[in-house]
CSV table of C-alpha atoms and ligand atoms in Angstrom, one decimal:
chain,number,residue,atom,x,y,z
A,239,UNK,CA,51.9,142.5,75.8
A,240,UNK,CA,54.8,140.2,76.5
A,241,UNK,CA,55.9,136.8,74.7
A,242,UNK,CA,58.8,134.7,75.3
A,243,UNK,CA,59.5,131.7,72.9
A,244,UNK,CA,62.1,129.1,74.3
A,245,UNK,CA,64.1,127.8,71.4
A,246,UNK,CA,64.3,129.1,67.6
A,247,UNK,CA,64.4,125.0,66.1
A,248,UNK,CA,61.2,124.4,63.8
A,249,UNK,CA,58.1,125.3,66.0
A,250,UNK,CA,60.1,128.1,67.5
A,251,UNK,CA,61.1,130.1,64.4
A,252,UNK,CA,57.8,129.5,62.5
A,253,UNK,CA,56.1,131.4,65.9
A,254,UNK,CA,59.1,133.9,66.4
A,255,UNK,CA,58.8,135.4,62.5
A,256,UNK,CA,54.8,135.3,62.5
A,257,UNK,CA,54.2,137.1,66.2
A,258,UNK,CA,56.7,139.8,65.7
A,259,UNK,CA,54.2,141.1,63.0
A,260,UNK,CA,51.4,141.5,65.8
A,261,UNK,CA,50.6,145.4,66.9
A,262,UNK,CA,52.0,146.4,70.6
A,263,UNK,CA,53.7,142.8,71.1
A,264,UNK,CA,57.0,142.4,72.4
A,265,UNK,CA,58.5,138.9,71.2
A,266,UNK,CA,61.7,137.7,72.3
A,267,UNK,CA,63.0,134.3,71.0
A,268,UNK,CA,65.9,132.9,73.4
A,269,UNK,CA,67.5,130.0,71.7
A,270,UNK,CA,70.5,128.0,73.5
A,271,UNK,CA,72.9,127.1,70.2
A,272,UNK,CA,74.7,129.6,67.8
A,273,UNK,CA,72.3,130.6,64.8
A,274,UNK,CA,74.7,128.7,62.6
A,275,UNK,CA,75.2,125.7,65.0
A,276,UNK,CA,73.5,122.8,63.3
A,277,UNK,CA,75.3,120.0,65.5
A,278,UNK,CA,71.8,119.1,66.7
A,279,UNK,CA,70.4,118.9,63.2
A,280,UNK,CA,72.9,116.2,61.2
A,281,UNK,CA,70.4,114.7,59.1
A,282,UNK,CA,67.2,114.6,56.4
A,283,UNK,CA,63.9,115.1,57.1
A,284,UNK,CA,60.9,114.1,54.8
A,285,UNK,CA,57.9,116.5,55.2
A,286,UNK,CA,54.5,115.6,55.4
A,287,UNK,CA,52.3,117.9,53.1
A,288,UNK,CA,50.2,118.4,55.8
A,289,UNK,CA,52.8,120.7,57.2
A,290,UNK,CA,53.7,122.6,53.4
A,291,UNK,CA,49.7,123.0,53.6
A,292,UNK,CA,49.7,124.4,57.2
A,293,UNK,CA,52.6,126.8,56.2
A,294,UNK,CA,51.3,127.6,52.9
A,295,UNK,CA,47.8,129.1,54.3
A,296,UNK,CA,49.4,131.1,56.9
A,297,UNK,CA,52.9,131.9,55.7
A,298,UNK,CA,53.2,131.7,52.1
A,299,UNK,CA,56.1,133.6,51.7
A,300,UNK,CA,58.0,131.0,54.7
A,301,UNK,CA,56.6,128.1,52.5
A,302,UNK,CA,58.6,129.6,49.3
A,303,UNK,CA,61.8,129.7,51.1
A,304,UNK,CA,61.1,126.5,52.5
A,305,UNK,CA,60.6,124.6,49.2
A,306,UNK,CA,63.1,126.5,47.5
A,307,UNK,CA,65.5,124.7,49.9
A,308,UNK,CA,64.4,121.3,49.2
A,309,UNK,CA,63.6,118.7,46.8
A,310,UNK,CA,59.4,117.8,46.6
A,311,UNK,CA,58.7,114.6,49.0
A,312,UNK,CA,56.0,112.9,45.6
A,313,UNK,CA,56.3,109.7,46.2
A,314,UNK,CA,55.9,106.3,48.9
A,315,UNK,CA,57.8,102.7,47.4
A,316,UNK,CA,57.7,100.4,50.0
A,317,UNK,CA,60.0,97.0,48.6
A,318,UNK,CA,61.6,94.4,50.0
A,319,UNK,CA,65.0,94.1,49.8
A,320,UNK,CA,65.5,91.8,47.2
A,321,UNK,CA,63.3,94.3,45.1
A,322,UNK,CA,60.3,93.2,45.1
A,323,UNK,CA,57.9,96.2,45.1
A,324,UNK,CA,55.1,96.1,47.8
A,325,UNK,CA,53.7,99.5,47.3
A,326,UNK,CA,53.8,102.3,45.2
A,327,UNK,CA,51.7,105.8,46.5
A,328,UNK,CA,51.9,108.8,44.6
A,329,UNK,CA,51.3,111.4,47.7
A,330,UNK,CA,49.0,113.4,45.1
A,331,UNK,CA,46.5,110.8,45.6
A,332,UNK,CA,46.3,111.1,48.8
A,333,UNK,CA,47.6,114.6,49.5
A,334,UNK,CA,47.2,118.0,48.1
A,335,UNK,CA,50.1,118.7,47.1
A,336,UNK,CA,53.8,117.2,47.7
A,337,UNK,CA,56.1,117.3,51.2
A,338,UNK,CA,59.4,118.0,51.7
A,339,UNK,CA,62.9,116.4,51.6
A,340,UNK,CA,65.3,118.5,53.2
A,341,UNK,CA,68.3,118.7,55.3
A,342,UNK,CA,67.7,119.2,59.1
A,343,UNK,CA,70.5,122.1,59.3
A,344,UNK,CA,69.4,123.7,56.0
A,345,UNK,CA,65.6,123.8,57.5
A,346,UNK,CA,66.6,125.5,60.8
A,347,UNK,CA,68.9,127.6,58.2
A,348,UNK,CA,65.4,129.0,56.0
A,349,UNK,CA,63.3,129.3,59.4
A,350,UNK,CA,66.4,130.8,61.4
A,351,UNK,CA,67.0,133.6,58.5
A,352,UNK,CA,63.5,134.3,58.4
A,353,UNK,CA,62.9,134.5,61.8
A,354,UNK,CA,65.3,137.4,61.8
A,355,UNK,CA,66.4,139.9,64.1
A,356,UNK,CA,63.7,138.5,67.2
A,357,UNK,CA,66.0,135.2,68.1
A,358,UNK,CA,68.4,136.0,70.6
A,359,UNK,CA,71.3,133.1,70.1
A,360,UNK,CA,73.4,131.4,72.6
A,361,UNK,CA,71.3,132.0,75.6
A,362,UNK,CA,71.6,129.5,78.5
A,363,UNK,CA,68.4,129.8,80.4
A,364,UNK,CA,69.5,129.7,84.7
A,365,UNK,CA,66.0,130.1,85.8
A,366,UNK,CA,61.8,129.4,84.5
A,367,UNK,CA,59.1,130.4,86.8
A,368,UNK,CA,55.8,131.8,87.9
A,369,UNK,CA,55.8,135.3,88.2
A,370,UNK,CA,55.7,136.5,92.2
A,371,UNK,CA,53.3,139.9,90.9
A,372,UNK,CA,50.7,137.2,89.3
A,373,UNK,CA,51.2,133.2,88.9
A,374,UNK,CA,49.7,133.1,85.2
A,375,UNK,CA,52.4,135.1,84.4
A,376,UNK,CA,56.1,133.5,84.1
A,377,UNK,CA,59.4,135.1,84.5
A,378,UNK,CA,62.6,133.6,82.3
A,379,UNK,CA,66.2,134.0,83.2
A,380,UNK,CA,69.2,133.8,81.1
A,381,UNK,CA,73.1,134.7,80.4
A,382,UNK,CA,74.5,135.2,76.7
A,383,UNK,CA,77.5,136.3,76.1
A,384,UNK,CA,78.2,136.2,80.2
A,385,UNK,CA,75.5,139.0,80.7
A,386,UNK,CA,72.7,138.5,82.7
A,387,UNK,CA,69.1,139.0,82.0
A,388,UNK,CA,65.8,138.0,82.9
A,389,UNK,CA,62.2,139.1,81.8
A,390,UNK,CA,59.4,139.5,84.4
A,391,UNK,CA,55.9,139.5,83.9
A,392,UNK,CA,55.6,137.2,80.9
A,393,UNK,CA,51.7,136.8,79.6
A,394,UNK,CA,52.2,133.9,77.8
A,395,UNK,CA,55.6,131.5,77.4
A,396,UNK,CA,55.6,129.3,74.8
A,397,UNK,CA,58.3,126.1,75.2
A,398,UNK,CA,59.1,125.4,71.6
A,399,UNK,CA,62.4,123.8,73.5
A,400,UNK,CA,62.2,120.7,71.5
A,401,UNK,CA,61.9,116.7,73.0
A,402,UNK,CA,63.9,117.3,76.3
A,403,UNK,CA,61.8,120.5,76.8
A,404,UNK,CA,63.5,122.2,80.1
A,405,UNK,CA,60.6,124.3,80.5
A,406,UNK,CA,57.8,121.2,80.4
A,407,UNK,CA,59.8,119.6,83.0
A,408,UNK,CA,60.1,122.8,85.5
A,409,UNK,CA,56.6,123.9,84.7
A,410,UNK,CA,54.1,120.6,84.2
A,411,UNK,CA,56.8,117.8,85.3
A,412,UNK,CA,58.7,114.9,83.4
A,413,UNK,CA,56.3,113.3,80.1
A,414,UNK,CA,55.6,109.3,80.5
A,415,UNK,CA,57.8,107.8,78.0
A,416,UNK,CA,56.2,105.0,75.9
A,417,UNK,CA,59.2,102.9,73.9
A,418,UNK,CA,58.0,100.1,70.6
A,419,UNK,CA,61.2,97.8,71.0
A,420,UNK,CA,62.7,99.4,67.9
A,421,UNK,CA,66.0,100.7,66.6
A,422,UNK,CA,67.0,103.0,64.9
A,423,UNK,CA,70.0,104.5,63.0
A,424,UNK,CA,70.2,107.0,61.3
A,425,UNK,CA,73.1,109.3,58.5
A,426,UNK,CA,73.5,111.4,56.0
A,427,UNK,CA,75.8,110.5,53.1
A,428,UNK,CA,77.2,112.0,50.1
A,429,UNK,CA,75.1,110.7,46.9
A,430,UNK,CA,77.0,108.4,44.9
A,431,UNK,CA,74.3,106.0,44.0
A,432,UNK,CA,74.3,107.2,40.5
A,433,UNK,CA,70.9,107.6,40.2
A,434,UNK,CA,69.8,104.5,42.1
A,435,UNK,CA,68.1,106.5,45.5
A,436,UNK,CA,65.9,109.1,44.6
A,437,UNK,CA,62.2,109.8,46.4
A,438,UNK,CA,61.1,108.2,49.5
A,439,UNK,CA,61.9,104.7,49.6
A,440,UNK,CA,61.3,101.7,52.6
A,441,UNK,CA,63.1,98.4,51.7
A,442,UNK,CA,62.5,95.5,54.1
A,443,UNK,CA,64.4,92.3,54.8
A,444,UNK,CA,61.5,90.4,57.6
A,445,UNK,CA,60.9,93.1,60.0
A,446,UNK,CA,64.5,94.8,59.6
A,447,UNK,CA,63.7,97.7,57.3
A,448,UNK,CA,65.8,100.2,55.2
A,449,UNK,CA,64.7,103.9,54.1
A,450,UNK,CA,66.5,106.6,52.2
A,451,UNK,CA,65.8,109.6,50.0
A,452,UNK,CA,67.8,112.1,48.5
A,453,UNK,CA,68.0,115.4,49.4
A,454,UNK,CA,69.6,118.5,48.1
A,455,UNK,CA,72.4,119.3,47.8
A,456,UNK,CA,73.9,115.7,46.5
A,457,UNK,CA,73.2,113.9,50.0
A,458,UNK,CA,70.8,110.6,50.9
A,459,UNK,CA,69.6,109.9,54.3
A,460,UNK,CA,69.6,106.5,55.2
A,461,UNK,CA,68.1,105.4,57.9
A,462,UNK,CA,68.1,101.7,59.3
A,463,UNK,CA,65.5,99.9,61.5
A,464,UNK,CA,65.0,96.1,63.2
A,465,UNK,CA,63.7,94.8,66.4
A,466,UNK,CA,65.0,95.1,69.8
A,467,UNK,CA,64.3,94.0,73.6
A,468,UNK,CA,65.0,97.0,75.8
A,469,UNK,CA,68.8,98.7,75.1
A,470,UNK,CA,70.3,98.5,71.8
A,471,UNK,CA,73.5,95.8,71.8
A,472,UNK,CA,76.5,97.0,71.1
A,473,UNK,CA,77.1,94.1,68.5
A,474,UNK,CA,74.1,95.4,66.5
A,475,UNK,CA,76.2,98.3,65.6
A,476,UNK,CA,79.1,96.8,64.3
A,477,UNK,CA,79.3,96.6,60.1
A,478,UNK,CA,79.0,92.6,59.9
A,479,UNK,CA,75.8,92.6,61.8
A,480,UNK,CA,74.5,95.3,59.9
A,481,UNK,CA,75.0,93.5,56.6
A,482,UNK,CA,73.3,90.6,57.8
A,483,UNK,CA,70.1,92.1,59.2
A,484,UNK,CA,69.5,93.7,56.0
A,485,UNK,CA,71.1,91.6,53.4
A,486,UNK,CA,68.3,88.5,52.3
A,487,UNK,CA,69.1,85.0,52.8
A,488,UNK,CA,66.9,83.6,49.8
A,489,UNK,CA,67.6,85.8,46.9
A,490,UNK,CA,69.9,88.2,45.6
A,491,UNK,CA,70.0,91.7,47.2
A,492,UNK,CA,68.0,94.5,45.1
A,493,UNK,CA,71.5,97.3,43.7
A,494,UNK,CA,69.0,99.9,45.8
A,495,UNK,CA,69.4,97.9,48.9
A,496,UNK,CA,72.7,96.8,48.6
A,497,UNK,CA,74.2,100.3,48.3
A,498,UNK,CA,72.3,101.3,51.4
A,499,UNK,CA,73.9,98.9,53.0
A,500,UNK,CA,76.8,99.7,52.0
A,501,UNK,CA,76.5,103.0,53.3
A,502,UNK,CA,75.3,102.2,56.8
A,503,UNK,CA,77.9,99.6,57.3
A,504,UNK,CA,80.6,101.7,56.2
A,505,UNK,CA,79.8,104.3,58.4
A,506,UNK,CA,79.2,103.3,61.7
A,507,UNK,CA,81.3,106.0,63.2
A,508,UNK,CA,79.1,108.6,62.3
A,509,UNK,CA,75.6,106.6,62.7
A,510,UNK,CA,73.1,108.5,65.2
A,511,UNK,CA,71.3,105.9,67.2
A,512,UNK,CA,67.8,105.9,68.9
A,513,UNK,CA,65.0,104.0,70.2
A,514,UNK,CA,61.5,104.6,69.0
A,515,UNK,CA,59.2,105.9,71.5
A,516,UNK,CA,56.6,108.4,72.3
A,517,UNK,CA,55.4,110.8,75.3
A,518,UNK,CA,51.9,111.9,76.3
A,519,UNK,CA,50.6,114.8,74.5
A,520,UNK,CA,50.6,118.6,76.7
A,521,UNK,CA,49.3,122.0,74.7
A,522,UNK,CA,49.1,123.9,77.9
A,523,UNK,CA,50.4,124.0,81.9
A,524,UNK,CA,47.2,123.7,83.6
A,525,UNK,CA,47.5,127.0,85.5
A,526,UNK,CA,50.0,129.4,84.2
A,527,UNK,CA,50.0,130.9,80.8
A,528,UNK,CA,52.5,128.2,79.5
A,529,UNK,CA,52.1,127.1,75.6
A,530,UNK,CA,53.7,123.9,74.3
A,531,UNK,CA,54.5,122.7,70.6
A,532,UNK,CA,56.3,120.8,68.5
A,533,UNK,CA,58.1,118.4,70.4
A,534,UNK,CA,57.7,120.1,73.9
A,535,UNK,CA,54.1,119.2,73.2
A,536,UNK,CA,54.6,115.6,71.8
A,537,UNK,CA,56.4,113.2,71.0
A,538,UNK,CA,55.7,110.4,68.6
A,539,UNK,CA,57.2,107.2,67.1
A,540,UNK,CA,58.6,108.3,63.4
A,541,UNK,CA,57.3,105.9,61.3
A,542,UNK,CA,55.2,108.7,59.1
A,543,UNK,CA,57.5,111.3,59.0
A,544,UNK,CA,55.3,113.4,61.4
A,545,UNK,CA,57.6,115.2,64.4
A,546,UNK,CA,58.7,118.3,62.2
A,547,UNK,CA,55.8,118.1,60.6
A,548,UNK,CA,53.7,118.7,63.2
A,549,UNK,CA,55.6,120.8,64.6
A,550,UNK,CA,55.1,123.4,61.8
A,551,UNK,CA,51.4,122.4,62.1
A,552,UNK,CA,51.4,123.4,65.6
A,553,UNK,CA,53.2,126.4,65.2
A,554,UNK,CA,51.1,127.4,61.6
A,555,UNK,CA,48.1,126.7,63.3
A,556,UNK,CA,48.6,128.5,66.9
A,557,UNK,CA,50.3,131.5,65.2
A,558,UNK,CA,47.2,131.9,62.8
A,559,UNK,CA,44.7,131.8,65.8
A,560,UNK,CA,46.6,134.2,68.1
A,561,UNK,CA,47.0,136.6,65.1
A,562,UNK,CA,43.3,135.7,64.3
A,563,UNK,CA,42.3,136.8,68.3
A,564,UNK,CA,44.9,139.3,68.9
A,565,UNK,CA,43.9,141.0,65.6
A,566,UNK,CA,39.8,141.2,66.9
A,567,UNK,CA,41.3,142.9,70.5
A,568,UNK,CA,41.1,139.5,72.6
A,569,UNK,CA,44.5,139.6,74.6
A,570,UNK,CA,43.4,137.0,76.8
A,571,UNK,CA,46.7,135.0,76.5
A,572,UNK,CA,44.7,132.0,79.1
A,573,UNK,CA,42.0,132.3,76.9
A,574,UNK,CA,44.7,131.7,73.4
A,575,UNK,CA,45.8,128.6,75.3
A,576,UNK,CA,42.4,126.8,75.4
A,577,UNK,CA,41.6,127.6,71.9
A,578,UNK,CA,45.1,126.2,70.7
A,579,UNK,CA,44.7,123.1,72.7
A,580,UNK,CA,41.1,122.6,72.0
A,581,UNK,CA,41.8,122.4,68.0
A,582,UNK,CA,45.0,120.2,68.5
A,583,UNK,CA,44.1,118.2,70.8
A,584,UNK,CA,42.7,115.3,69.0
A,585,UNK,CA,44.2,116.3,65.8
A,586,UNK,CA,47.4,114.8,67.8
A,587,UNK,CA,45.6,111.9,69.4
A,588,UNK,CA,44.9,110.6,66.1
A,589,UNK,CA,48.6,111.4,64.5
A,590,UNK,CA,50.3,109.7,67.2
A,591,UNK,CA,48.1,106.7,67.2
A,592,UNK,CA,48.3,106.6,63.7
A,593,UNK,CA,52.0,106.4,63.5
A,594,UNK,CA,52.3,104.2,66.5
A,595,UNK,CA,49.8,101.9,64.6
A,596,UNK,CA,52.0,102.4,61.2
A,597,UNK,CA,54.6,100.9,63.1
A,598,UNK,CA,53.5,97.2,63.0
A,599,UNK,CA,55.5,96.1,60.1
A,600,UNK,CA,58.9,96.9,61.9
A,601,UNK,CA,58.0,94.9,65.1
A,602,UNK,CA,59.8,91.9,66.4
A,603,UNK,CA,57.6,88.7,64.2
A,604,UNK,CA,56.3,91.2,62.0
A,605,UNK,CA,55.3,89.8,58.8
A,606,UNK,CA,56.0,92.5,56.6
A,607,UNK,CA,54.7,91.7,53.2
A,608,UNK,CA,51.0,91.4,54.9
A,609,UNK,CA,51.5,94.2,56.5
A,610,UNK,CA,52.8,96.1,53.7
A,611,UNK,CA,49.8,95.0,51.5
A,612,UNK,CA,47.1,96.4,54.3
A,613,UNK,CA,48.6,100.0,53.6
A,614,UNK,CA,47.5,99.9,49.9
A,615,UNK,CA,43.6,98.9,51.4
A,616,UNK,CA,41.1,101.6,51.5
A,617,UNK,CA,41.2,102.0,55.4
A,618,UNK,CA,44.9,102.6,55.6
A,619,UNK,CA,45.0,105.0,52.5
A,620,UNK,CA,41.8,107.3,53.9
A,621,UNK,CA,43.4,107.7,57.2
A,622,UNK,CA,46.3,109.0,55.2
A,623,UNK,CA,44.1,111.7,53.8
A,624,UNK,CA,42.6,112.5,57.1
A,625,UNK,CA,46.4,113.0,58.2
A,626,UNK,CA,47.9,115.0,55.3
A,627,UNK,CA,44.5,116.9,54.6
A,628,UNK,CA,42.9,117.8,57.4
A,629,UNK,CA,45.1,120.1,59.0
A,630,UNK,CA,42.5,122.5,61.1
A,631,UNK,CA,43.8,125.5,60.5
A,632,UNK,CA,41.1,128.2,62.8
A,633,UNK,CA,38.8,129.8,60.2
A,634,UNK,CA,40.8,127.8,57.0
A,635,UNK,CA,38.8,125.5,54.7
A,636,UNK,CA,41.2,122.8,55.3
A,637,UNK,CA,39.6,120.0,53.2
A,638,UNK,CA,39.7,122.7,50.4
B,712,LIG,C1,67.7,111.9,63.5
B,712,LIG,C2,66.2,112.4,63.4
B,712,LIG,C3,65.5,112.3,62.2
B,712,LIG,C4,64.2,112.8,62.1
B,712,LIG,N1,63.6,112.7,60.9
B,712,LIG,C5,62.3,113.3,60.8
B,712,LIG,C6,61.6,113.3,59.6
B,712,LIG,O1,62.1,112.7,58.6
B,712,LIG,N2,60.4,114.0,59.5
B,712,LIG,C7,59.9,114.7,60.5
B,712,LIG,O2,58.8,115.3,60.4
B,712,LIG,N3,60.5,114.7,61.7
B,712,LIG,C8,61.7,114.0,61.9
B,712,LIG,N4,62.4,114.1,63.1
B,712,LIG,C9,61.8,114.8,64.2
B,712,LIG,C10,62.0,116.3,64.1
B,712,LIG,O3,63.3,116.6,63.9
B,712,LIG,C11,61.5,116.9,65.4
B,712,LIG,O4,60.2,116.4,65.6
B,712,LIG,C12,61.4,118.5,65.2
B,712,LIG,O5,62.7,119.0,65.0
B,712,LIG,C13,60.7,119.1,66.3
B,712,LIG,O6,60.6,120.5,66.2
B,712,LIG,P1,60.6,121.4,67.4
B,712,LIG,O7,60.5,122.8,66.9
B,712,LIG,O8,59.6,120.9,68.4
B,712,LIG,O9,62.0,121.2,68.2
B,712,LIG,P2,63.4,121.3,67.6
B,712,LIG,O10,63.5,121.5,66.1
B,712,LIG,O11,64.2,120.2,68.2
B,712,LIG,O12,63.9,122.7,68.2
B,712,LIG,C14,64.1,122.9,69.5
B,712,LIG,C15,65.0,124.1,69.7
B,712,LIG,O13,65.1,124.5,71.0
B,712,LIG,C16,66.4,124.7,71.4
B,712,LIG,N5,66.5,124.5,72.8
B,712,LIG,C17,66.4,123.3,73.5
B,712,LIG,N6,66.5,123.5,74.8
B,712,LIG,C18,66.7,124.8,75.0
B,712,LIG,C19,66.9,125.7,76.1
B,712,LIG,N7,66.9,125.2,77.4
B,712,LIG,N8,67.1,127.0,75.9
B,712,LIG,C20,67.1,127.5,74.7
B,712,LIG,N9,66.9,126.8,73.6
B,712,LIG,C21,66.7,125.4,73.7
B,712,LIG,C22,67.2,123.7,70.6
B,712,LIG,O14,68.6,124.1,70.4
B,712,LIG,C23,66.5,123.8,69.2
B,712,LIG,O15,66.9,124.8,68.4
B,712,LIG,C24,63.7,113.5,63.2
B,712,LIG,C25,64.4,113.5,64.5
B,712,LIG,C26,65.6,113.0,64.6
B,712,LIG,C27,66.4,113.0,65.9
């Protein structure tokens, strides 16, 4: 039996190391970057425990190397940013156990190493499409290293290609983009706070909001948010501005928030910049053997901390079912698809509407001390322990 994974990033990797193990399965892994190329990947991540759970039931040993790599995500202070604490979660109440914080490249560094020998790095894909011999199966293309290849016969394909997934445009077409009318910046930064910026932190001045946490080795991700009506003005990015969306008018600024701003306006020149938005959900091509996950699959706004995370969900979860089926003698790859798609499904309905609903208190007129207070109400807090606990795994106890 034949797999081909497009793209060794989270989703990828997690799928690459896992399927290998499978009896009479030949995996190939084509990823585009070089394994130690972490261009793409300049920044922090914080991990939902929902993800370290997914991992830990079907990878334990992954989920070792993982957290050996990073510092534990414990914590949720939300503040404005003339100190004044809002909210104050400790994730054990409403998780069962802690995330992650973690630099991006170090991530795809663990999952890369332990993905092993399977990745082939450097590959530019020249051609995806439906097999001539039988048009469930696929056939991939590629040059590394100016060599040609290409695979025929493919039972299943999964696109683990990331947001701009080449391989859900050729196969199921372009994914509706849905955009908020939010900015957001984002850096990494050397920690010289002494102490000040520690676990996950929000700090908001109006609907303008600050978030950092540190992660190891002696770096703090910063990340900046306020309001925006379609692009994002130039004059927004300049360090004056900056000071002013986040500095309060009525009270002095909190030393937490005022080194964060520090940082962000003294480092424009290496600031990433986005908008917040999402795209409609896809698990499967609707008639080819074609799998997607992570953020092939997805896309949602990142107000909860949820794209990697779910992307190790996805993976954790599909890997565990194909091993599951594969292991009982069901090679049905069409078969696979429907399963995986049928337990994600509304699993991702419900995180995407979720963090697209979190997102209130960072909209233009948001009123962010009501807002802020709704999250410590019962209603907010339980669907936080749908979404960190409930992670249906096939055949796991996952309110266990
Ligand atoms: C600045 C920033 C900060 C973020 N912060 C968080 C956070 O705090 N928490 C969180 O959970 N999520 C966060 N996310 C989202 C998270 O990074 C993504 O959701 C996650 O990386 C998706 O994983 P993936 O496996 O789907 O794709 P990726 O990790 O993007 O991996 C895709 C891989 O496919 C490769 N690839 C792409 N095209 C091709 C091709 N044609 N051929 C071969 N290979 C290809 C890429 O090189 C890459 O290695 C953040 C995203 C950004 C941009």
């Amino acid at each position: 039996m034949r797999i081909v994974i497009i793209g060794a990033g989270v989703a990828g990797c997690v799928m690459a190391r896992r399927l290998t193990a499978l009896d009479g399965v030949e995996v190939t892994c084509l990823e585009r970057v070089t394994q130690d190329d972490h261009s793409e990947a300049g920044t922090g991540l914080n991990v939902g425990p929902n993800a370290v759970k997914a991992l830990g039931a079907t990878d334990p040993e992954l989920t070792a190397r993982v957290t050996a790599a990073a510092f534990a995500w414990s914590n949720w202070r939300i503040s404005l940013t003339d100190g004044t604490v809002l909210f104050d979660l400790a994730l054990k109440d409403v998780a069962d156990g802690p995330g992650w914080r973690i630099r991006w490249s170090e991530l795809y560094r663990v999952l890369r190493e332990a993905a092993g020998d399977n990745v082939a790095y450097g590959c530019e894909i020249t051609e995806i499409a439906r097999a001539a011999s039988d048009p469930r199966k696929t056939a991939v293309a590629w040059t590394q290293d100016g060599r040609r290849h290409r695979l025929e016969n493919i039972d299943l394909l999964i696109a683990a290609d990331g947001r701009y997934s080449e391989v859900r445009r050729t196969i199921s077409g372009e994914a509706p983009v849905r955009l908020t009318g939010v900015a957001i910046s984002r850096l990494l930064v050397p920690d010289t706070s002494r102490g000040l910026i520690d676990d996950y932190g929000q700090w908001f001045n109006g609907p303008n909001r600050l978030l950092a946490f540190r992660v190891p080795p002696d770096h703090v991700y910063v990340a900046g948010t306020f309001p925006i009506e379609g692009q994002i003005p130039d004059h927004m990015k300049t360090p004056d501005t900056l000071r002013a969306t986040y500095t309060p008018q009525h009270a002095p600024v909190s030393d937490q928030a005022g080194w964060l701003i520090d940082q962000l306006a003294g480092n424009v020149a290496d600031t990433h910049w986005a908008r917040m938005q999402e795209h409609d959900a896809l698990y499967r091509a609707a008639d080819c053997n074609v799998l997607y996950l992570g953020d092939a699959a997805h896309g949602m706004v990142p107000t909860l901390g949820q794209g990697a995370t779910q992307a190790i969900e996805d993976a954790a979860c599909a890997a565990a079912l194909i091993a599951m089926r594969h292991q009982a003698g069901q090679r049905d790859a069409a078969r696979w698809c429907q399963e995986i798609e049928a337990l994600r499904r509304d699993r991702m309905r419900f995180v995407m509407e979720f963090s697209w609903a979190a997102t209130d208190t960072v909209l233009a007129g948001a009123d962010p001390v009501a807002g802020t207070r709704h999250k410590t109400e019962q209603p907010f807090l339980s669907k936080l322990k749908t979404l960190y606990r409930d992670i249906g795994l096939p055949l796991v106890d996952n309110k266990a």
